[in-house]
Coordinates of C-alpha atoms (C1' of nucleotides) in Angstrom, one line a residue:
Chain O
M1 CA 38.6 33.2 15.1
R2 CA 38.3 29.6 15.8
A3 CA 34.7 29.0 16.6
P4 CA 32.1 30.8 14.4
T5 CA 29.3 32.5 16.2
D6 CA 26.6 30.0 17.2
R7 CA 23.9 32.4 18.3
Q8 CA 23.4 33.8 14.8
P9 CA 21.8 31.7 12.1
A10 CA 24.9 32.1 10.1
P11 CA 24.6 33.7 6.6
E12 CA 24.5 30.9 4.0
T13 CA 27.8 29.5 3.1
R14 CA 27.5 27.0 6.0
D15 CA 24.1 25.8 4.7
R16 CA 25.2 25.6 1.1
I17 CA 28.0 23.4 2.2
L18 CA 25.6 21.1 4.1
D19 CA 23.3 20.8 1.1
A20 CA 26.1 20.1 -1.2
A21 CA 27.6 17.5 1.1
E22 CA 24.3 15.8 1.6
A23 CA 23.7 15.5 -2.2
L24 CA 27.3 14.3 -2.9
F25 CA 27.3 11.8 -0.1
V26 CA 24.2 10.2 -1.6
E27 CA 25.8 10.1 -5.0
H28 CA 29.3 8.9 -4.1
G29 CA 29.4 8.0 -0.4
F30 CA 31.4 9.6 2.3
E31 CA 34.9 8.5 1.5
A32 CA 34.6 9.1 -2.2
T33 CA 33.3 12.6 -1.7
S34 CA 36.2 15.0 -1.3
M35 CA 36.2 18.3 0.4
R36 CA 37.0 19.9 -2.9
M37 CA 34.0 18.4 -4.5
I38 CA 31.8 19.7 -1.7
T39 CA 33.2 23.2 -1.6
G40 CA 33.2 23.3 -5.4
Q41 CA 29.5 22.4 -5.7
A42 CA 28.7 24.8 -2.8
G43 CA 30.7 27.6 -4.4
A44 CA 32.9 28.0 -1.4
N45 CA 36.5 28.0 -0.7
I46 CA 38.2 24.7 0.2
A47 CA 39.0 26.1 3.7
A48 CA 35.4 26.9 4.4
V49 CA 34.6 23.4 5.6
N50 CA 37.3 23.3 8.2
Y51 CA 36.4 26.8 9.2
H52 CA 32.7 26.1 9.7
F53 CA 32.8 22.5 10.9
G54 CA 36.4 21.8 11.9
T55 CA 36.8 18.5 10.3
K56 CA 35.2 16.3 7.6
D57 CA 33.8 13.9 10.2
A58 CA 32.2 16.8 12.0
L59 CA 30.6 17.9 8.8
I60 CA 29.2 14.4 8.2
Q61 CA 27.8 14.4 11.7
E62 CA 26.1 17.8 11.1
V63 CA 24.6 16.7 7.8
F64 CA 22.8 14.0 9.8
R65 CA 22.1 15.9 12.9
R66 CA 20.1 18.7 11.3
R67 CA 17.7 16.3 9.6
L68 CA 17.6 13.4 12.0
T69 CA 16.7 15.6 15.0
E70 CA 13.8 16.9 13.1
L71 CA 12.7 13.4 11.9
N72 CA 12.7 11.8 15.3
R73 CA 11.1 14.9 16.8
R74 CA 8.2 14.3 14.4
R75 CA 8.1 10.7 15.1
L76 CA 7.9 11.2 18.8
A77 CA 5.3 13.9 18.4
A78 CA 3.2 11.5 16.4
L79 CA 3.5 8.9 19.1
D80 CA 2.6 11.4 21.7
R81 CA -0.5 12.3 19.8
L82 CA -1.5 8.6 19.5
E83 CA -1.0 8.0 23.2
A84 CA -2.9 11.1 24.1
E85 CA -5.8 9.9 22.0
A86 CA -5.7 6.4 23.4
G87 CA -5.7 7.7 27.0
G88 CA -3.7 4.9 28.6
A89 CA -4.9 2.1 26.4
P90 CA -2.5 0.1 24.3
L91 CA -2.1 1.4 20.8
K92 CA -2.9 -0.4 17.6
P93 CA 0.3 -1.8 16.0
S94 CA -0.7 -0.3 12.7
R95 CA -0.8 3.2 14.2
I96 CA 2.6 2.7 15.8
V97 CA 4.1 1.5 12.5
Q98 CA 2.5 4.4 10.7
A99 CA 3.9 6.9 13.2
F100 CA 7.4 5.6 12.8
F101 CA 7.8 4.6 9.2
G102 CA 5.1 6.8 7.8
T103 CA 6.8 9.8 9.2
A104 CA 10.0 8.8 7.5
L105 CA 8.3 8.2 4.2
E106 CA 6.7 11.6 4.4
M107 CA 10.1 13.2 4.8
A108 CA 11.3 11.1 1.9
A109 CA 8.5 12.4 -0.2
D110 CA 9.6 15.9 0.2
T111 CA 11.6 16.5 -2.9
T112 CA 11.8 20.2 -2.6
N113 CA 13.6 20.7 0.7
G114 CA 16.2 18.0 0.5
G115 CA 14.3 15.5 2.6
H116 CA 14.2 13.0 -0.2
T117 CA 17.9 13.3 -0.7
F118 CA 18.6 12.8 3.0
M119 CA 16.4 9.8 3.4
R120 CA 18.2 8.1 0.6
L121 CA 21.4 8.8 2.4
L122 CA 20.1 7.7 5.7
G123 CA 18.8 4.4 4.4
R124 CA 22.2 3.3 3.2
T125 CA 23.9 4.6 6.3
Y126 CA 22.3 2.2 8.7
T127 CA 24.7 -0.4 7.4
E128 CA 27.6 1.9 7.0
P129 CA 30.9 0.4 8.0
N130 CA 32.2 3.8 9.3
G131 CA 32.3 3.4 13.0
F132 CA 31.7 6.9 14.3
V133 CA 28.7 7.4 12.0
R134 CA 27.1 4.3 13.3
Q135 CA 27.6 5.3 16.9
F136 CA 26.3 8.7 16.2
L137 CA 23.2 7.3 14.5
A138 CA 22.6 5.0 17.5
E139 CA 22.7 8.0 19.9
E140 CA 20.4 10.0 17.8
Y141 CA 17.9 7.1 17.5
A142 CA 18.1 5.9 21.1
E143 CA 15.1 7.7 22.5
A144 CA 12.8 7.2 19.5
V145 CA 13.6 3.5 19.2
E146 CA 13.2 2.9 22.9
R147 CA 9.8 4.6 23.0
F148 CA 8.4 2.9 19.9
L149 CA 9.6 -0.5 21.0
A150 CA 7.9 0.0 24.3
A151 CA 4.7 1.0 22.5
L152 CA 4.9 -2.1 20.4
Y153 CA 5.6 -4.3 23.5
R154 CA 2.5 -2.9 25.0
A155 CA 0.5 -3.3 21.9
L156 CA 1.5 -6.9 21.4
P157 CA 1.8 -8.4 24.9
D158 CA 1.5 -11.9 23.6
V159 CA 4.4 -11.7 21.2
P160 CA 7.9 -12.3 22.6
R161 CA 9.9 -9.2 22.8
D162 CA 12.8 -10.7 20.9
E163 CA 10.4 -11.3 18.0
I164 CA 9.1 -7.8 18.0
L165 CA 12.7 -6.5 18.1
W166 CA 13.6 -8.6 15.1
R167 CA 10.6 -7.6 13.1
F168 CA 11.2 -4.0 13.9
H169 CA 14.7 -4.5 12.5
F170 CA 13.3 -6.2 9.4
M171 CA 10.9 -3.4 8.9
M172 CA 13.7 -0.9 8.9
G173 CA 15.4 -2.8 6.2
A174 CA 12.4 -2.9 4.0
M175 CA 11.9 0.8 4.5
S176 CA 15.5 1.6 3.7
Y177 CA 15.2 -0.3 0.4
A178 CA 11.9 1.2 -0.4
I179 CA 13.5 4.7 -0.3
A180 CA 17.0 4.0 -1.5
G181 CA 15.9 1.5 -4.1
T182 CA 13.6 3.6 -6.1
D183 CA 16.4 5.1 -8.0
A184 CA 19.5 3.4 -6.6
L185 CA 18.9 -0.2 -7.0
Q186 CA 18.5 -1.1 -10.7
L187 CA 18.7 -4.7 -9.9
F188 CA 15.3 -5.1 -11.4
A189 CA 16.4 -3.2 -14.5
G190 CA 13.5 -1.7 -16.4
Q191 CA 11.0 -3.6 -14.3
F192 CA 9.7 -0.8 -12.3
D193 CA 6.9 0.3 -14.5
D194 CA 5.2 2.0 -11.6
A195 CA 7.5 3.7 -9.3
D196 CA 5.0 6.3 -8.4
P197 CA 6.1 7.7 -5.0
E198 CA 2.5 8.4 -4.2
R199 CA 1.8 4.8 -4.0
L200 CA 4.9 3.8 -2.2
M201 CA 3.5 4.7 1.2
P202 CA 0.5 2.3 1.1
R203 CA 2.5 -0.4 -0.5
L204 CA 5.2 -0.3 2.1
M205 CA 2.7 -0.1 4.9
S206 CA 0.8 -3.1 3.8
F207 CA 4.0 -5.1 3.6
L208 CA 5.3 -4.0 6.9
L209 CA 2.1 -4.7 8.7
G210 CA 1.9 -8.1 7.0
G211 CA 5.3 -8.9 8.2
L212 CA 4.7 -7.6 11.7
R213 CA 1.5 -9.7 12.0
A214 CA 2.8 -12.8 10.4
P215 CA 2.4 -16.1 12.2
L216 CA 5.2 -16.6 14.7
P217 CA 8.0 -19.0 13.7
G218 CA 8.3 -22.2 15.6
A219 CA 4.7 -23.0 15.0
E220 CA 5.1 -25.8 12.5
N221 CA 2.5 -24.5 10.2
N222 CA 4.8 -21.8 8.9
G223 CA 7.3 -21.7 6.2
E224 CA 8.5 -25.1 5.4
E225 CA 5.4 -27.3 4.8
P226 CA 2.2 -25.2 4.8
A227 CA 0.2 -28.1 3.4
G228 CA -3.1 -26.6 2.6
P229 CA -4.5 -23.1 1.9
A230 CA -5.0 -20.7 4.7
K231 CA -5.2 -22.8 7.8
R232 CA -7.9 -21.5 10.0
G233 CA -6.8 -20.5 13.5
A234 CA -3.2 -20.3 12.5
R235 CA -1.1 -18.9 15.3
T236 CA -0.7 -15.3 14.5
A237 CA 1.4 -12.6 16.0
A238 CA -0.9 -9.6 16.0
R239 CA -4.5 -9.3 15.1
K240 CA -5.2 -6.2 17.2
D241 CA -6.5 -4.5 14.1
Chain H
M1 CA 54.3 -11.1 -18.1
R2 CA 51.2 -9.1 -18.1
A3 CA 48.4 -11.6 -17.7
P4 CA 48.9 -14.5 -15.3
T5 CA 48.1 -18.0 -16.4
D6 CA 44.4 -18.6 -16.3
R7 CA 44.5 -22.4 -16.8
Q8 CA 46.2 -23.1 -13.5
P9 CA 44.3 -22.6 -10.2
A10 CA 47.1 -20.3 -9.1
P11 CA 48.9 -21.1 -6.0
E12 CA 47.5 -19.1 -3.1
T13 CA 48.6 -15.5 -3.1
R14 CA 45.6 -14.6 -5.3
D15 CA 43.2 -16.3 -2.9
R16 CA 44.7 -14.8 0.2
I17 CA 44.3 -11.4 -1.4
L18 CA 40.6 -12.1 -2.1
D19 CA 40.0 -13.2 1.4
A20 CA 41.7 -10.3 2.9
A21 CA 40.0 -7.9 0.7
E22 CA 36.6 -9.4 1.5
A23 CA 37.1 -9.1 5.2
L24 CA 38.5 -5.6 5.0
F25 CA 35.7 -4.4 2.7
V26 CA 33.2 -5.5 5.3
E27 CA 34.9 -3.8 8.0
H28 CA 35.8 -0.5 6.4
G29 CA 34.1 -0.3 3.0
F30 CA 35.6 -0.1 -0.4
E31 CA 37.1 3.3 -0.5
A32 CA 38.4 3.2 3.1
T33 CA 40.2 0.0 2.4
S34 CA 43.6 0.7 0.8
M35 CA 45.7 -1.7 -1.3
R36 CA 48.3 -1.6 1.4
M37 CA 45.9 -2.8 4.0
I38 CA 44.8 -5.6 1.8
T39 CA 48.3 -6.8 0.8
G40 CA 49.5 -6.3 4.3
Q41 CA 46.8 -8.6 5.8
A42 CA 47.3 -11.1 3.0
G43 CA 51.0 -11.2 3.5
A44 CA 51.7 -10.1 0.0
N45 CA 53.6 -7.4 -1.8
I46 CA 51.7 -4.2 -2.6
A47 CA 52.2 -4.9 -6.3
A48 CA 50.6 -8.3 -6.1
V49 CA 47.1 -6.9 -6.4
N50 CA 47.8 -5.1 -9.6
Y51 CA 49.7 -8.1 -10.9
H52 CA 46.9 -10.6 -10.3
F53 CA 43.8 -8.4 -10.8
G54 CA 45.0 -5.3 -12.7
T55 CA 43.2 -2.7 -10.8
K56 CA 41.4 -2.2 -7.5
D57 CA 38.0 -2.1 -9.2
A58 CA 38.7 -5.4 -10.9
L59 CA 39.6 -6.8 -7.5
I60 CA 36.3 -5.7 -6.0
Q61 CA 34.5 -7.3 -8.9
E62 CA 36.3 -10.5 -8.4
V63 CA 35.6 -10.6 -4.7
F64 CA 31.9 -10.5 -5.6
R65 CA 32.0 -12.7 -8.6
R66 CA 33.5 -15.8 -7.0
R67 CA 30.8 -15.9 -4.3
L68 CA 27.8 -14.4 -6.2
T69 CA 28.1 -16.9 -9.0
E70 CA 27.9 -19.7 -6.6
L71 CA 25.0 -18.2 -4.6
N72 CA 22.8 -17.6 -7.6
R73 CA 23.8 -21.0 -9.0
R74 CA 22.4 -22.6 -5.8
R75 CA 19.3 -20.4 -6.0
L76 CA 18.6 -21.4 -9.5
A77 CA 19.3 -25.1 -8.7
A78 CA 16.8 -24.9 -5.9
L79 CA 14.2 -23.3 -8.2
D80 CA 14.9 -26.0 -10.8
R81 CA 14.3 -28.6 -8.2
L82 CA 11.0 -27.0 -7.1
E83 CA 9.8 -26.8 -10.7
A84 CA 10.7 -30.3 -11.4
E85 CA 8.8 -31.5 -8.4
A86 CA 5.7 -29.4 -9.3
G87 CA 5.7 -30.7 -12.9
G88 CA 4.3 -27.7 -14.6
A89 CA 2.0 -26.5 -11.8
P90 CA 2.6 -23.1 -10.2
L91 CA 4.8 -23.2 -7.1
K92 CA 3.9 -22.2 -3.6
P93 CA 5.0 -18.7 -2.9
S94 CA 6.6 -19.9 0.4
R95 CA 8.7 -22.4 -1.5
I96 CA 9.9 -19.7 -3.9
V97 CA 10.8 -17.4 -1.1
Q98 CA 12.6 -20.1 0.7
A99 CA 14.6 -21.0 -2.4
F100 CA 15.7 -17.4 -2.9
F101 CA 16.2 -16.0 0.5
G102 CA 16.8 -19.2 2.4
T103 CA 19.7 -20.1 0.2
A104 CA 21.2 -16.7 0.9
L105 CA 20.7 -17.2 4.7
E106 CA 22.4 -20.6 4.4
M107 CA 25.4 -19.0 2.9
A108 CA 25.3 -16.4 5.6
A109 CA 25.3 -19.1 8.2
D110 CA 28.5 -20.5 7.0
T111 CA 31.0 -18.9 9.2
T112 CA 33.9 -21.2 8.4
N113 CA 34.4 -20.5 4.7
G114 CA 33.9 -16.8 4.5
G115 CA 30.3 -17.1 3.4
H116 CA 29.1 -15.1 6.4
T117 CA 31.6 -12.4 5.8
F118 CA 30.6 -12.1 2.2
M119 CA 26.9 -11.9 2.9
R120 CA 27.4 -9.1 5.3
L121 CA 29.3 -7.3 2.5
L122 CA 26.7 -8.1 -0.1
G123 CA 23.8 -6.8 2.1
R124 CA 25.3 -3.4 2.4
T125 CA 26.4 -3.3 -1.2
Y126 CA 22.9 -3.4 -2.8
T127 CA 22.6 0.2 -1.8
E128 CA 26.2 1.1 -2.6
P129 CA 26.7 4.4 -4.4
N130 CA 29.6 3.1 -6.3
G131 CA 28.3 3.0 -9.9
F132 CA 30.3 0.1 -11.4
V133 CA 29.6 -2.1 -8.4
R134 CA 25.9 -1.6 -8.8
Q135 CA 26.0 -2.3 -12.5
F136 CA 28.0 -5.4 -11.9
L137 CA 25.6 -6.6 -9.3
A138 CA 22.7 -6.1 -11.6
E139 CA 24.3 -8.2 -14.3
E140 CA 25.2 -11.0 -11.9
Y141 CA 21.6 -11.0 -10.6
A142 CA 19.8 -10.6 -13.8
E143 CA 19.0 -14.2 -14.6
A144 CA 18.1 -15.2 -11.0
V145 CA 15.9 -12.2 -10.4
E146 CA 14.1 -12.8 -13.7
R147 CA 13.4 -16.4 -13.1
F148 CA 12.3 -15.9 -9.5
L149 CA 10.0 -13.1 -10.4
A150 CA 8.5 -15.1 -13.2
A151 CA 7.9 -17.9 -10.7
L152 CA 6.2 -15.5 -8.3
Y153 CA 4.1 -14.1 -11.1
R154 CA 2.8 -17.6 -11.9
A155 CA 2.3 -18.4 -8.3
L156 CA 0.3 -15.3 -7.6
P157 CA -1.7 -14.6 -10.8
D158 CA -4.2 -12.5 -9.0
V159 CA -1.6 -10.1 -7.6
P160 CA -0.6 -7.2 -9.8
R161 CA 3.0 -7.6 -11.0
D162 CA 4.0 -4.2 -9.8
E163 CA 3.0 -5.2 -6.3
I164 CA 5.0 -8.4 -6.5
L165 CA 8.0 -6.5 -7.7
W166 CA 7.8 -4.1 -4.9
R167 CA 7.4 -6.7 -2.3
F168 CA 10.3 -8.7 -3.6
H169 CA 12.2 -5.5 -3.3
F170 CA 11.1 -5.0 0.3
M171 CA 12.0 -8.6 1.1
M172 CA 15.5 -8.0 -0.1
G173 CA 15.8 -5.1 2.2
A174 CA 14.6 -7.0 5.2
M175 CA 17.0 -9.8 4.4
S176 CA 19.9 -7.5 4.0
Y177 CA 19.3 -6.0 7.4
A178 CA 18.8 -9.4 8.9
I179 CA 22.3 -10.4 7.9
A180 CA 24.2 -7.1 8.1
G181 CA 22.4 -5.9 11.2
T182 CA 23.2 -8.8 13.5
D183 CA 26.5 -7.2 14.3
A184 CA 26.6 -4.0 12.2
L185 CA 23.5 -2.2 13.4
Q186 CA 23.8 -1.4 17.1
L187 CA 20.8 0.9 16.8
F188 CA 19.0 -1.3 19.3
A189 CA 22.0 -1.2 21.6
G190 CA 22.1 -4.0 24.0
Q191 CA 18.6 -5.0 23.1
F192 CA 19.4 -8.1 21.1
D193 CA 19.2 -10.7 23.9
D194 CA 18.7 -13.4 21.4
A195 CA 20.8 -13.0 18.3
D196 CA 21.0 -16.8 17.8
P197 CA 21.7 -17.2 14.1
E198 CA 20.0 -20.6 14.3
R199 CA 16.7 -18.8 14.8
L200 CA 17.3 -16.1 12.3
M201 CA 16.1 -18.2 9.3
P202 CA 12.6 -19.0 10.6
R203 CA 12.2 -15.5 12.0
L204 CA 13.0 -13.9 8.7
M205 CA 10.9 -16.4 6.7
S206 CA 7.9 -15.7 8.8
F207 CA 8.3 -12.0 8.3
L208 CA 8.9 -12.2 4.6
L209 CA 5.9 -14.5 4.0
G210 CA 3.7 -12.3 6.1
G211 CA 4.7 -9.3 4.1
L212 CA 4.3 -11.1 0.8
R213 CA 0.8 -12.3 1.7
A214 CA -0.3 -9.0 3.2
P215 CA -3.6 -7.5 2.1
L216 CA -3.1 -5.4 -0.9
P217 CA -3.0 -1.7 -0.5
G218 CA -5.9 0.3 -2.0
A219 CA -8.4 -1.8 -0.3
E220 CA -9.5 0.7 2.3
N221 CA -9.4 -1.9 5.1
N222 CA -5.7 -1.6 5.2
G223 CA -3.3 0.7 7.0
E224 CA -5.0 3.9 7.8
E225 CA -8.2 3.2 9.6
P226 CA -8.5 -0.5 10.3
A227 CA -11.6 0.1 12.5
G228 CA -12.2 -3.2 14.1
P229 CA -10.1 -6.3 14.8
A230 CA -9.4 -8.7 11.9
K231 CA -12.0 -8.0 9.3
R232 CA -13.1 -11.3 7.9
G233 CA -12.7 -11.7 4.2
A234 CA -10.2 -9.0 4.0
R235 CA -8.7 -8.8 0.6
T236 CA -5.5 -10.7 0.8
A237 CA -2.6 -11.0 -1.6
A238 CA -1.6 -14.6 -1.4
R239 CA -3.2 -17.5 0.4
K240 CA -1.8 -20.2 -1.8
D241 CA -0.3 -21.8 1.3
Chain G
dC1 C1' 36.7 56.7 10.7
dC2 C1' 38.7 53.3 12.7
dA3 C1' 38.8 49.1 15.4
dT4 C1' 37.3 44.3 15.9
dG5 C1' 36.3 39.9 14.8
dA6 C1' 34.0 36.9 11.5
dA7 C1' 34.5 35.2 6.9
dT8 C1' 36.9 34.2 2.6
dC9 C1' 40.8 33.5 -0.1
dA10 C1' 45.0 31.5 -2.5
dA11 C1' 48.6 28.6 -1.5
dA12 C1' 50.9 25.2 0.6
dC13 C1' 51.4 21.3 4.1
dG14 C1' 52.6 16.3 4.8
dA15 C1' 50.4 12.0 4.3
dT16 C1' 48.3 8.6 1.6
dT17 C1' 46.1 7.0 -2.5
dG18 C1' 46.3 3.5 -6.7
dT19 C1' 49.4 2.2 -10.0
dT20 C1' 53.9 1.4 -12.4
dT21 C1' 58.6 0.3 -13.1
dT22 C1' 62.6 -2.4 -12.8
dA23 C1' 65.0 -6.0 -10.9
dA24 C1' 65.3 -10.2 -8.3
dT25 C1' 63.5 -14.8 -7.3
dC26 C1' 61.2 -18.9 -8.2
dA27 C1' 59.6 -23.1 -10.7
dT28 C1' 59.6 -25.9 -14.6
dA29 C1' 61.0 -28.0 -19.1
dC30 C1' 64.6 -28.8 -22.3
Chain K
dG1 C1' 72.5 -26.5 -16.1
dT2 C1' 70.5 -23.3 -18.5
dA3 C1' 66.6 -21.0 -20.7
dT4 C1' 61.7 -19.4 -20.1
dG5 C1' 58.0 -17.5 -18.1
dA6 C1' 55.4 -16.8 -13.9
dT7 C1' 55.7 -14.6 -9.5
dT8 C1' 57.5 -11.6 -6.0
dA9 C1' 60.1 -7.6 -4.3
dA10 C1' 61.6 -2.8 -3.3
dA11 C1' 61.1 1.6 -4.8
dA12 C1' 59.2 5.3 -6.9
dC13 C1' 55.4 7.6 -9.7
dA14 C1' 52.0 11.4 -10.1
dA15 C1' 47.7 12.5 -8.1
dT16 C1' 44.7 13.4 -4.6
dC17 C1' 43.5 13.5 0.1
dG18 C1' 42.2 16.4 4.6
dT19 C1' 44.0 20.0 6.9
dT20 C1' 46.5 24.4 8.0
dT21 C1' 48.6 28.8 7.3
dG22 C1' 48.6 33.7 6.8
dA23 C1' 46.9 37.4 4.5
dT24 C1' 42.8 39.8 2.8
dT25 C1' 38.0 41.2 2.6
dC26 C1' 33.8 42.2 4.8
dA27 C1' 30.4 43.8 8.1
dT28 C1' 29.4 46.1 12.3
dG29 C1' 29.5 48.9 16.4
dG30 C1' 31.9 52.6 19.1

DNA sequence: CCATGAATCAAACGATTGTTTTAATCATAC
DNA sequence: GTATGATTAAAACAATCGTTTGATTCATGG
């Protein structure tokens, strides 16, 4: 009676709990969301969580696992497709970025199946203090990050790998805010006249690619004293497309 | 006996509590940090927090207030300086970005006075679910955001304001990850060979400016099908420097 | 029709939460 | 030295936390 059957899809209580937990985690965070809030919203008994998942931490993990596995599967499928088309040649950075971040944005645009809810949760979880959540995320992401970084290294052989790594990191931050911030961050109160999610994708893509292809630091033409307009021949990271 | 004196700087217990709370909030988050953990690390009695601050929420607010007021004061001072130098002319976008994000990175580089600790906390708090924290942040930021956005609008008159707003938003995301991620995000496990904080500033600045000046979306040369390398005359957001 | 095991239920578990109370201690001014 | 008010201290407050228990319901196959 300890472990529920795992060959059957399980009726529905289990899924209702996952959905409720996902929504409540977004709204209140992990710690501030109690088991009673979850089971209450799911219309289940308080003991149902421990019965189906064992512990609260295990529930959190499962909330992430079911979506994250799918997200990274799609990402890797998109990358596979690109590499198959290219036939051994290095990929265009813009395509790589599109495959990784565009796929995430597509999931975030799905408001009917909970994808939107989850992506908001995911965005704020990258920086979550909770230790075991971070480690779990790292494991789930390991393969995808490794392959996409390798693709970027190949695509930008002249850019130092440290630089690519950092910029990939920056891009993840921008994407997280893009998703989480649409409704979460009211720092720019009343300023978002146009929060059309339709336009978010091209907006973010332009920004990400601009950052990725920015002139490398160290070249003294950047940042501090950029004397005149648009120096020609400025040292640039990526002009592969 | 209810309200402590507010004309005296107060001895030190109050500050020890703030420092302990700041450090513990970074490590565990707000909810997972108990009053007993705070007072324990501060070497104070459990009742000291409620005596000095009234409530846990008020303590959280004070942790942010004391640093955030200073940070935004410096930001606005830097902007004042730029505008004084320019004498009425629009500013260079790179200078504006430097004044806003560079000032934050400088505070994050201060590892001796808790600035580093706080900036890590701040970065992950922008997306905090906790309602009253977000509202408090919005109020503390209102003036600085308003003035910097206005400066960017003037600096980039040809760029739609919505676009500037979004890119400012993206930049905040990238910066948050830049600070919080150095130690928090181990997603790229073992990959950060060069996490030298000295180099973080120019790296982030290059990325932010690249994103800010990226070609605007909508122009069909961007993102999806960028046929050839580096189209000349591509529509670009900002080439003021 | 009954046996079997999964699923649900109400109720309680001990532990920990933020906060309060009441008394003791401390410093300072008269 | 004694009064005054700020600070600290120990102890307890009710409330809520995640989890467990043991009984009951339900579905299914022999």
